[in-house]
GROMACS .gro file of C-alpha atoms in nm:
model
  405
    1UNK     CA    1  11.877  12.228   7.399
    2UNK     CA    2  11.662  11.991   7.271
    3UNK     CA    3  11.919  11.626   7.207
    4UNK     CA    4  11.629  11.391   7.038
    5UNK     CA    5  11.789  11.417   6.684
    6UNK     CA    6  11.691  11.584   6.363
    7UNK     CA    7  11.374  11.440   6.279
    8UNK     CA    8  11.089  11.584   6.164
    9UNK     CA    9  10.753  11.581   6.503
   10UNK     CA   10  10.595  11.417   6.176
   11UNK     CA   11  10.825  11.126   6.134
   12UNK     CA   12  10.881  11.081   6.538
   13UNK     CA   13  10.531  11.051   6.580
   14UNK     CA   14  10.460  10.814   6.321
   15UNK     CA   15  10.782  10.625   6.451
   16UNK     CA   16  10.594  10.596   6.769
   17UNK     CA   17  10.331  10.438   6.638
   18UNK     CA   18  10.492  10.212   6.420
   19UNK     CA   19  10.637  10.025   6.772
   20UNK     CA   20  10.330  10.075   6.952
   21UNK     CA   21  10.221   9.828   6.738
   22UNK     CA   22  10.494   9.610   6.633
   23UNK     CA   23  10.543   9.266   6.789
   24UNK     CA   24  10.290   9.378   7.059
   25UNK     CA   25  10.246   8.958   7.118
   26UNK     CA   26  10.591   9.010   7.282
   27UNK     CA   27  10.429   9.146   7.553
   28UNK     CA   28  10.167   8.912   7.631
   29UNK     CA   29  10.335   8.579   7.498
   30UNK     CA   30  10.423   8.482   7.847
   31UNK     CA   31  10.143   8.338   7.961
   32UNK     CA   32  10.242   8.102   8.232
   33UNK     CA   33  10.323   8.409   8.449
   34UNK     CA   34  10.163   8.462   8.770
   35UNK     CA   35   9.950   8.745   8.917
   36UNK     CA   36  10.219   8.900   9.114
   37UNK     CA   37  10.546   8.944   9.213
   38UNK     CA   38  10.733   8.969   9.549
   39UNK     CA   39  11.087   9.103   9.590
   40UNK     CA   40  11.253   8.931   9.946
   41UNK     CA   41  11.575   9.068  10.108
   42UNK     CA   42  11.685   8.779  10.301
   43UNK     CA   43  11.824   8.771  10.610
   44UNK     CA   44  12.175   8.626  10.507
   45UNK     CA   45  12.166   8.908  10.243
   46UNK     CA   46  12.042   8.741   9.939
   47UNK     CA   47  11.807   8.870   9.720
   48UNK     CA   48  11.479   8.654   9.617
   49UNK     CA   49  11.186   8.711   9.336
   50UNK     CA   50  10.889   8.481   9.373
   51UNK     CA   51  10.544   8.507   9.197
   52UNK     CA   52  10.192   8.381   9.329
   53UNK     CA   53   9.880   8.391   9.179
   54UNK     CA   54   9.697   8.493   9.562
   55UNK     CA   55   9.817   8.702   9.830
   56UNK     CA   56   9.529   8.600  10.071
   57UNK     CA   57   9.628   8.300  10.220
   58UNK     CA   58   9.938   8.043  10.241
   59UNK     CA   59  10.288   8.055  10.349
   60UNK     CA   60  10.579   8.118  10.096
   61UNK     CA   61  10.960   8.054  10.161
   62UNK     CA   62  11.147   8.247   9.914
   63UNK     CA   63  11.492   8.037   9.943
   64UNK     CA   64  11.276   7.719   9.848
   65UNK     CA   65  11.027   7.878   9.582
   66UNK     CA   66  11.207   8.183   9.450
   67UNK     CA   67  11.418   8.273   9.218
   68UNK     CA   68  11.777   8.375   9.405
   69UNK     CA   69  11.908   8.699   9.231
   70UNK     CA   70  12.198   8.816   9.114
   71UNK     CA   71  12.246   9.124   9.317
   72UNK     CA   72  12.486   9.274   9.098
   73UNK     CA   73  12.297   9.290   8.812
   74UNK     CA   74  11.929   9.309   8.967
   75UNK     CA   75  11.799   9.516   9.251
   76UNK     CA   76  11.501   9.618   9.386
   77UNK     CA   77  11.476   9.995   9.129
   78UNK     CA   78  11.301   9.727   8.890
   79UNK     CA   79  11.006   9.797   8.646
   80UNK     CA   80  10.702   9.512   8.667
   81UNK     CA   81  10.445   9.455   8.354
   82UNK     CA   82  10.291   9.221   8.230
   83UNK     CA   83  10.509   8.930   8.286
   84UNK     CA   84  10.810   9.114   8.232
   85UNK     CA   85  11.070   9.232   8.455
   86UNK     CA   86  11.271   9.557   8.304
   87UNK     CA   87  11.587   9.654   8.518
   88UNK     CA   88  11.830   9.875   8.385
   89UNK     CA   89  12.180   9.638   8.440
   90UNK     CA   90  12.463   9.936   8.468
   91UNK     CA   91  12.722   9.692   8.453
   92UNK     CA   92  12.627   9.613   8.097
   93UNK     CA   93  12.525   9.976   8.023
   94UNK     CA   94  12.161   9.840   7.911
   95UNK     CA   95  11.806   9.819   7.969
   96UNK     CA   96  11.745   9.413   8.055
   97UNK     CA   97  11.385   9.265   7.991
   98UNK     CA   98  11.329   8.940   8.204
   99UNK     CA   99  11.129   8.672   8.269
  100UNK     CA  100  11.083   8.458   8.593
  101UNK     CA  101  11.108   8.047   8.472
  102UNK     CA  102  11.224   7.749   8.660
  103UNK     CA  103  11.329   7.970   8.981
  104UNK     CA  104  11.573   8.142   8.748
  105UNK     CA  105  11.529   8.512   8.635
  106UNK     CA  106  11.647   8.484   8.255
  107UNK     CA  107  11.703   8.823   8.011
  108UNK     CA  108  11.446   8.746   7.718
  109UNK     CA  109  11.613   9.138   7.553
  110UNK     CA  110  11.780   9.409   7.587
  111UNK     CA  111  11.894   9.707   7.476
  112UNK     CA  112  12.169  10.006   7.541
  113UNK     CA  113  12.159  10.284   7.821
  114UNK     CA  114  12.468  10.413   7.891
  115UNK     CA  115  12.539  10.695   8.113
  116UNK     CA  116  12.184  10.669   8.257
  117UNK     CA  117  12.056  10.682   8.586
  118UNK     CA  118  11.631  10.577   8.608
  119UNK     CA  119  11.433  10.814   8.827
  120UNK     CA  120  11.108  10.784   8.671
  121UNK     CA  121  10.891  10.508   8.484
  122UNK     CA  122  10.596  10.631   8.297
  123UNK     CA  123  10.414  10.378   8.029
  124UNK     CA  124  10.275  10.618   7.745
  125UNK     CA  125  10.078  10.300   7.619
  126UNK     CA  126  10.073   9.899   7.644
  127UNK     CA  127  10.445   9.841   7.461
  128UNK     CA  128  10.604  10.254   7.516
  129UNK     CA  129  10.769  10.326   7.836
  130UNK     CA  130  10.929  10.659   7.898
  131UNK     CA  131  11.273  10.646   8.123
  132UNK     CA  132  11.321  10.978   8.317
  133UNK     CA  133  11.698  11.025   8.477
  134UNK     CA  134  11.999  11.187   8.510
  135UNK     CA  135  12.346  11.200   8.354
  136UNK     CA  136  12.618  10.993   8.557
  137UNK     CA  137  12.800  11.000   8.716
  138UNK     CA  138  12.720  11.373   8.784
  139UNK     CA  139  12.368  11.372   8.857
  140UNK     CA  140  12.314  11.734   8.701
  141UNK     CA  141  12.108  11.678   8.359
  142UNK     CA  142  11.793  11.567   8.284
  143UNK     CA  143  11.768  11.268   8.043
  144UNK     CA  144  11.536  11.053   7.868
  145UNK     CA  145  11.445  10.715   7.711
  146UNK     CA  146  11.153  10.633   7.494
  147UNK     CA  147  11.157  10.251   7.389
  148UNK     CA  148  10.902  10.030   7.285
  149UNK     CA  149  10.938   9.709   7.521
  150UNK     CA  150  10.818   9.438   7.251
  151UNK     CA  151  11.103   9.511   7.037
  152UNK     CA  152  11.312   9.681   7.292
  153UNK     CA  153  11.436   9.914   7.050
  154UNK     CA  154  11.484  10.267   7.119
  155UNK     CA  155  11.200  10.505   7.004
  156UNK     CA  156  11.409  10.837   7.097
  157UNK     CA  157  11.641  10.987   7.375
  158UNK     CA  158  11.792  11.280   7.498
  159UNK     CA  159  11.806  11.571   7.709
  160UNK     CA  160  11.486  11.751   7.853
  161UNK     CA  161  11.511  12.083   7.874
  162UNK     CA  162  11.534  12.158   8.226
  163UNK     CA  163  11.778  12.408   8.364
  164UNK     CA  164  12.115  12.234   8.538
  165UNK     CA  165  12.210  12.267   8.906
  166UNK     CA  166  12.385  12.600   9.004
  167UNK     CA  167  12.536  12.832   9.250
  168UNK     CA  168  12.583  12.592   9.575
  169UNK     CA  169  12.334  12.331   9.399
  170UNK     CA  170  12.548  12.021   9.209
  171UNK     CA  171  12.250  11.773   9.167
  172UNK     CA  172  11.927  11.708   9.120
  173UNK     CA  173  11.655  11.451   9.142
  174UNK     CA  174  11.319  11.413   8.913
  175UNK     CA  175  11.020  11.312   9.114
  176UNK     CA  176  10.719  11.275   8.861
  177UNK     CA  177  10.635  11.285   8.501
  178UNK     CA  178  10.272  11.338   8.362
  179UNK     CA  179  10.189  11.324   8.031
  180UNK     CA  180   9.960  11.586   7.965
  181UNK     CA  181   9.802  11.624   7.581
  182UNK     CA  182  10.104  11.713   7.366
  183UNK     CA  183  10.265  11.820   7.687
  184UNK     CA  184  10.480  11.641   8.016
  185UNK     CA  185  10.502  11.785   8.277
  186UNK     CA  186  10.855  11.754   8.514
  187UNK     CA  187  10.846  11.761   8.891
  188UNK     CA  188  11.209  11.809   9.025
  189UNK     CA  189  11.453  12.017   9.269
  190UNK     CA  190  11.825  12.039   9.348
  191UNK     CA  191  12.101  11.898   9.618
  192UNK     CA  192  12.377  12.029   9.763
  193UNK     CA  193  12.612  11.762   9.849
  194UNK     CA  194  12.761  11.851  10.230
  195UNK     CA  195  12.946  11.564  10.226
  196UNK     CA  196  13.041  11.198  10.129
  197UNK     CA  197  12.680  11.092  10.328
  198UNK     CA  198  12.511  11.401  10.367
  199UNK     CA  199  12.323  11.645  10.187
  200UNK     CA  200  12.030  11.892  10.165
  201UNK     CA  201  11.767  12.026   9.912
  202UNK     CA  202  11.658  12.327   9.822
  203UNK     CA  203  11.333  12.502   9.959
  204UNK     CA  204  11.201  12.463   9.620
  205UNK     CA  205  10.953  12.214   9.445
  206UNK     CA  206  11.034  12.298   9.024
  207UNK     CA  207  10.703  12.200   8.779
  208UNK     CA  208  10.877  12.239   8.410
  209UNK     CA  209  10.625  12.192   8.152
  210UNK     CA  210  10.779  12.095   7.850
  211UNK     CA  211  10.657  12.029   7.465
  212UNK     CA  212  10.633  11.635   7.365
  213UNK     CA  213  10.733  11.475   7.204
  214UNK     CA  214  11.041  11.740   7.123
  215UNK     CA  215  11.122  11.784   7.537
  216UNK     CA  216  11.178  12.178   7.518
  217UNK     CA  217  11.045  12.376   7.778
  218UNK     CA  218  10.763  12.588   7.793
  219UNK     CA  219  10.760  12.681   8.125
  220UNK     CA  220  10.844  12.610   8.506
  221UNK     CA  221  10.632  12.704   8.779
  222UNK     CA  222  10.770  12.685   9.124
  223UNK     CA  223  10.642  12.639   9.458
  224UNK     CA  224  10.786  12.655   9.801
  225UNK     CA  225  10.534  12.523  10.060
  226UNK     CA  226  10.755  12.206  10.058
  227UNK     CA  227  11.015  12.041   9.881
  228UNK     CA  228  11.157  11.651   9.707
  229UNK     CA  229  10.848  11.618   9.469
  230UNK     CA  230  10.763  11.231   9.426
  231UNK     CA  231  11.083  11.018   9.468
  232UNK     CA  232  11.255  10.740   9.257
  233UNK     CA  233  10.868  10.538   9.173
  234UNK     CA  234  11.090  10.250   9.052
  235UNK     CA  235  11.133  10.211   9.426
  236UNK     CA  236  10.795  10.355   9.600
  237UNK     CA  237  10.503  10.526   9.437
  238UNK     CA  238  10.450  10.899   9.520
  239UNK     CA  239  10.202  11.000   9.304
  240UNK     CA  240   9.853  10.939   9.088
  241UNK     CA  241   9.596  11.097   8.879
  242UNK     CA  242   9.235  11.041   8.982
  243UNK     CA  243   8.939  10.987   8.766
  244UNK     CA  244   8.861  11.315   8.678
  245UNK     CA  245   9.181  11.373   8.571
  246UNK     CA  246   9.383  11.597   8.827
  247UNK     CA  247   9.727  11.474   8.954
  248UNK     CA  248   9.815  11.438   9.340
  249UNK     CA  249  10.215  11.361   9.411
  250UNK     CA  250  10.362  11.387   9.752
  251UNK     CA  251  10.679  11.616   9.881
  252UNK     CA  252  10.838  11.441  10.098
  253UNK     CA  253  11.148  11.653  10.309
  254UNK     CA  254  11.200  11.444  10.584
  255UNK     CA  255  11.551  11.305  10.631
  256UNK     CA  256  11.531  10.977  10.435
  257UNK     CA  257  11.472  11.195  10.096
  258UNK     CA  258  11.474  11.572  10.109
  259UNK     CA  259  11.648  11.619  10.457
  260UNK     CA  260  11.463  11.942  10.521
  261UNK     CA  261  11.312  11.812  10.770
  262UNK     CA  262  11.205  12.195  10.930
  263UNK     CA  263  10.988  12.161  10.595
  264UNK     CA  264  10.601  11.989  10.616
  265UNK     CA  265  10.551  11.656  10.443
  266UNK     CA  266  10.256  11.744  10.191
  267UNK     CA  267  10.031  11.682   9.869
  268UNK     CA  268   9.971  11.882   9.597
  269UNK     CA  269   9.745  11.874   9.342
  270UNK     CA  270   9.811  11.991   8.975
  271UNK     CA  271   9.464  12.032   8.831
  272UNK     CA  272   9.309  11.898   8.519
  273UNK     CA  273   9.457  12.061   8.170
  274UNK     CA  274   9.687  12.306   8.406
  275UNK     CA  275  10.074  12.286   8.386
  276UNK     CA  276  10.139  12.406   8.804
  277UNK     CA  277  10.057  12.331   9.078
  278UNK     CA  278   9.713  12.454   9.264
  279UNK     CA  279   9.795  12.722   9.488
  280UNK     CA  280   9.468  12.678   9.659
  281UNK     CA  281   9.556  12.310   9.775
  282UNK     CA  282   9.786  12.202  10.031
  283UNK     CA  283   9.727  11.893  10.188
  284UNK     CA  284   9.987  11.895  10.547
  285UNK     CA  285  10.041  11.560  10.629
  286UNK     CA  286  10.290  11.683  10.866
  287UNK     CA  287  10.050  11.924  11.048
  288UNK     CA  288   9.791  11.622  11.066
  289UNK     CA  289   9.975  11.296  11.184
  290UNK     CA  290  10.307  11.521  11.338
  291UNK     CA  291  10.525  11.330  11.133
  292UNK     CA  292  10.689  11.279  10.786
  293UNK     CA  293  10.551  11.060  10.517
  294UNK     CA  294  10.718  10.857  10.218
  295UNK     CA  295  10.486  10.673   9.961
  296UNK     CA  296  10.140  10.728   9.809
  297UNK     CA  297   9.932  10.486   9.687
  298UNK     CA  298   9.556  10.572   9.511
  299UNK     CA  299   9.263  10.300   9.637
  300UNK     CA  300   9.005  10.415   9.416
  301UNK     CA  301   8.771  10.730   9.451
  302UNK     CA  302   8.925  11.016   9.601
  303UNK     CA  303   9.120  10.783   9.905
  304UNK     CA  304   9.484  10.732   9.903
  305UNK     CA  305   9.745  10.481  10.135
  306UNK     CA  306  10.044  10.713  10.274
  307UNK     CA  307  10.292  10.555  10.467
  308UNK     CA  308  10.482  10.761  10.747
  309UNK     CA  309  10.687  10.755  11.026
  310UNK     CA  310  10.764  10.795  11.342
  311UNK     CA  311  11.014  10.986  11.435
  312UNK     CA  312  11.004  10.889  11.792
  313UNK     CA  313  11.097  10.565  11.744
  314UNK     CA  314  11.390  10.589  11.541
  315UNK     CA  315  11.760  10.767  11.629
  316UNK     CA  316  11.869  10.891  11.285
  317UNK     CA  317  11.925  10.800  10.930
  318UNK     CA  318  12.174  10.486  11.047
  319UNK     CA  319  11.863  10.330  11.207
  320UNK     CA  320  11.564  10.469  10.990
  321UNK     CA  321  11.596  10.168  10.747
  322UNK     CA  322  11.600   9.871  11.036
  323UNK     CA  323  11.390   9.984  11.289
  324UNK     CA  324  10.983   9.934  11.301
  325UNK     CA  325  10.870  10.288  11.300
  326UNK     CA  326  10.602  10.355  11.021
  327UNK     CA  327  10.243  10.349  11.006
  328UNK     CA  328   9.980  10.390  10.756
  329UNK     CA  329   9.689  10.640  10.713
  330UNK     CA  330   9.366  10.663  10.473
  331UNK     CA  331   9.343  10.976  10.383
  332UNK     CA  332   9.094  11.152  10.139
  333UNK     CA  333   9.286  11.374   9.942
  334UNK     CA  334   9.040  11.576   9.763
  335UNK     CA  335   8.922  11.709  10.113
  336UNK     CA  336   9.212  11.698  10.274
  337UNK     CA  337   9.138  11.445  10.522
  338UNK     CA  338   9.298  11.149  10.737
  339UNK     CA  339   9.058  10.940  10.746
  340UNK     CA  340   9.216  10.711  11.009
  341UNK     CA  341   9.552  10.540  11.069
  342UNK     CA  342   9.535  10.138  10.949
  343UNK     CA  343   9.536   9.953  11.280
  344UNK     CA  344   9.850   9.763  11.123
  345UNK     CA  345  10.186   9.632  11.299
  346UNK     CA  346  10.490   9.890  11.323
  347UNK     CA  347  10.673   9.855  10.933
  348UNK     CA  348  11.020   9.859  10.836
  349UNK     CA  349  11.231   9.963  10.516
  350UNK     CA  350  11.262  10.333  10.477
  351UNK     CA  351  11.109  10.290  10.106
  352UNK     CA  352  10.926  10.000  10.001
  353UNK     CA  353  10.676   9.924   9.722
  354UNK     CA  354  10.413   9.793   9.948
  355UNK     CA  355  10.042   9.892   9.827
  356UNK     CA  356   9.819   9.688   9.572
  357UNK     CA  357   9.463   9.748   9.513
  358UNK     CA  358   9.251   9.448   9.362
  359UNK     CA  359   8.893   9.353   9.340
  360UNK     CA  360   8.826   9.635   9.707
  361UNK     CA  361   9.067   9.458   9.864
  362UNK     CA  362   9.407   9.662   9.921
  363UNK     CA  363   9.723   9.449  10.013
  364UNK     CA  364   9.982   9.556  10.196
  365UNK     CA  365  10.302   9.409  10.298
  366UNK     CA  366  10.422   9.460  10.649
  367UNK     CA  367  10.798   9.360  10.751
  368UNK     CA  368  10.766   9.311  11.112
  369UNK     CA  369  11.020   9.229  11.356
  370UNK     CA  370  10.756   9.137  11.608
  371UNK     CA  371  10.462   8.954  11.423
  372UNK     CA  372  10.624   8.858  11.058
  373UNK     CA  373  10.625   8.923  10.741
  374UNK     CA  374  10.299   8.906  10.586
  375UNK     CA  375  10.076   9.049  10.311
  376UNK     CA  376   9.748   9.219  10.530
  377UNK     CA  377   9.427   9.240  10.313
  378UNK     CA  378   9.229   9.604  10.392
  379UNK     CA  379   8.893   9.556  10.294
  380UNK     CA  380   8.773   9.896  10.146
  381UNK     CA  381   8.408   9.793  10.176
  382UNK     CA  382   8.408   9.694  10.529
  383UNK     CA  383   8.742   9.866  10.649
  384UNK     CA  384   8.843   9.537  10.814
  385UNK     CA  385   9.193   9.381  10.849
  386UNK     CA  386   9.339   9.032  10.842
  387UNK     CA  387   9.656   8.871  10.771
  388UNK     CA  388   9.704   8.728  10.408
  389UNK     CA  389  10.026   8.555  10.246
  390UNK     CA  390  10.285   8.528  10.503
  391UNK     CA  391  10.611   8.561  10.375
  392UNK     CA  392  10.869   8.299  10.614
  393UNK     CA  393  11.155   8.143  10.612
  394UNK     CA  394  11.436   8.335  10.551
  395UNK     CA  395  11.276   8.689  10.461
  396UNK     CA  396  11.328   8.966  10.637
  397UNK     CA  397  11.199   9.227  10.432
  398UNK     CA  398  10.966   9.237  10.194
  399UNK     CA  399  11.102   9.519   9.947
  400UNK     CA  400  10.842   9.520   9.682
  401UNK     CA  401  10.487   9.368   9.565
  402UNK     CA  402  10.401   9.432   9.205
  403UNK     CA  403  10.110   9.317   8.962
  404UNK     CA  404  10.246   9.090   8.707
  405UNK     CA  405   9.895   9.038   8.519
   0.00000   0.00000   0.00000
């Protein structure tokens, strides 16, 4: 089933390297960048990028110092390194590279993705970015783009091999991808679509391992102590691998993503050099906090930033995106352990990209109806809190913050 083409493993992987290392300045030529990037839904609507060099301190006001984007081409499913801003622009049926200058957003490349749809971003080096997704419009087969991002030229693409919805299943969604020696391994399951806004998911969290870089399958493990491994990480990050190697990534069936909500909100762990996941670790978020969770972020050591909510606050899906309902824990994930919940204000945004670890300081942005929209420094030495970067003006949400540099 494999699509890539009919090259030779030899002459792929020398093609690899051959971009890896072509026009590599491409990447790094934009020096005037900042240190990060904010992403701003406005209150009128509109749509704002602005970059900073410090989140600790000031006021920003993103209709006077941003960049006002084009929401039909841009949204918030964007890819942030080094400089660079990598959205795929469906309208044009391409991958756009962009740069922020003179509060415009400007494409500096691109190159053509047709038929695409990202769920997964995984760099395989400084300049090679793997795209994980699914067909469109039918959602029901698992795709792939390699590219190197200096040249942004097309390394190789195709289909994984990983079997296609069936029986009352007619989608799918791909939640992580680890690159694993000469192997990746897949984290996935399937929808059934019960109407034009409703659906549910399978019981089932799928773990294909699959040969790289030739994407045929080896093997799929599966596991049903929860369900909706990971989630679109152009949007929120699920997942990590610690230092020592072994992958944690989050299932997450609460109504906003797997809507098996009778189903516990938990982390697995897929050990070093193995292909499944551990059957001796379960991590139940649900069990410990009594609600679900959405988003994972690693802090360093064997601590992690989830973000969950609360379902008492909130009626239903219609109002799980406005209303201030989530919270955020430290847990310790290797023991299985909430440490304590972040004495933070209530959040909004069902999924946000909202977790940034620098220098022992973690920053995280909290949209808050009742005290603002600011960027809160967590002090991992000294667990205390304080209010960084406020985010005024016209914001109302603060959708993502990414490291530029």
């Amino acid at each position: 089933m494999n699509s890539t083409s009919n090259r030779s493993l030899s002459f792929l992987l020398l093609l690899i390297s051959l971009f890896g290392c072509t026009d590599s300045a491409l990447t790094t030529k934009n020096e005037g960048a900042h240190k990060y990037s904010i992403y701003i839904l406005a209150k009128d609507g509109n749509e704002y990028m602005v970059e900073t060099d410090q989140l600790d301190e000031g006021v920003i006001l993103p209709e006077k110092e941003g960049a006002e984007l084009n929401t039909r081409e841009m949204d918030r499913s964007v890819i942030v390194k080094n400089g660079y801003y990598y959205h795929l622009n469906r309208k044009k049926a391409a991958l756009v590279k962009y740069e922020l200058k003179d509060k415009q957003l400007r494409e500096v490349q691109s190159m053509p993705l047709a038929k695409f749809s990202i769920e997964n971003f995984h760099w395989l080096g400084r300049d090679t970015l793997l795209l994980t997704g699914l067909n469109t419009p039918d959602f029901t087969q698992v795709k792939y783009s390699m590219l190197n991002v200096a040249a942004m030229k097309s390394i190789s693409e195709g289909n994984m091999e990983i079997p296609v919805p069936s029986g009352k299943f007619d989608n799918m969604s791909v939640g992580f991808v680890k690159k694993q020696g000469l192997k990746l391994l897949v984290g996935y399951t399937y929808h059934q679509e019960l109407g034009l806004l409703n659906y549910t998911t399978s019981d089932t969290t799928y773990v294909t391992e699959l040969n790289y870089p030739q994407m045929t399958a080896v093997k799929t493990a599966k596991d049903t102590r929860s369900t909706y491994p990971g989630g679109v990480n152009t949007v929120q990050t699920s997942s990590f691998e610690d230092a020592q190697g072994n992958f944690y990534f989050m299932d997450c069936p609460g109504i906003a993503l797997g809507n098996r909500p009778e189903l516990a909100t938990g982390i697995l762990r897929i050990n070093k050099n193995e292909t499944a996941p551990d059957p001796r670790y379960f991590f139940n978020i649900s069990t410990r906090i009594g609600n679900h969770a959405y988003g994972m972020w690693p802090i360093g050591g064997d601590k992690a930033i989830i973000r969950a909510e609360r379902k008492d606050l909130f009626k239903g899906l219609w109002d799980h995106y406005s209303t201030p309902h989530f919270e955020f824990y430290l847990v310790d994930v290797k023991n299985n352990k909430v440490i304590n919940k972040l004495a933070l204000p209530l959040d909004k945004g069902t999924r946000r990209e909202c977790v940034l670890l620098k220098d022992n300081i973690a920053y995280i942005s909290i949209s808050s109806s009742a005290e603002g929209n600011f960027i809160w420094r967590y002090d991992l030495k000294t667990c205390a809190l304080s209010k960084g970067l406020e985010l005024a003006g016209n914001t109302d949400f603060i959708l993502r913050i990414d490291q530029l540099r």
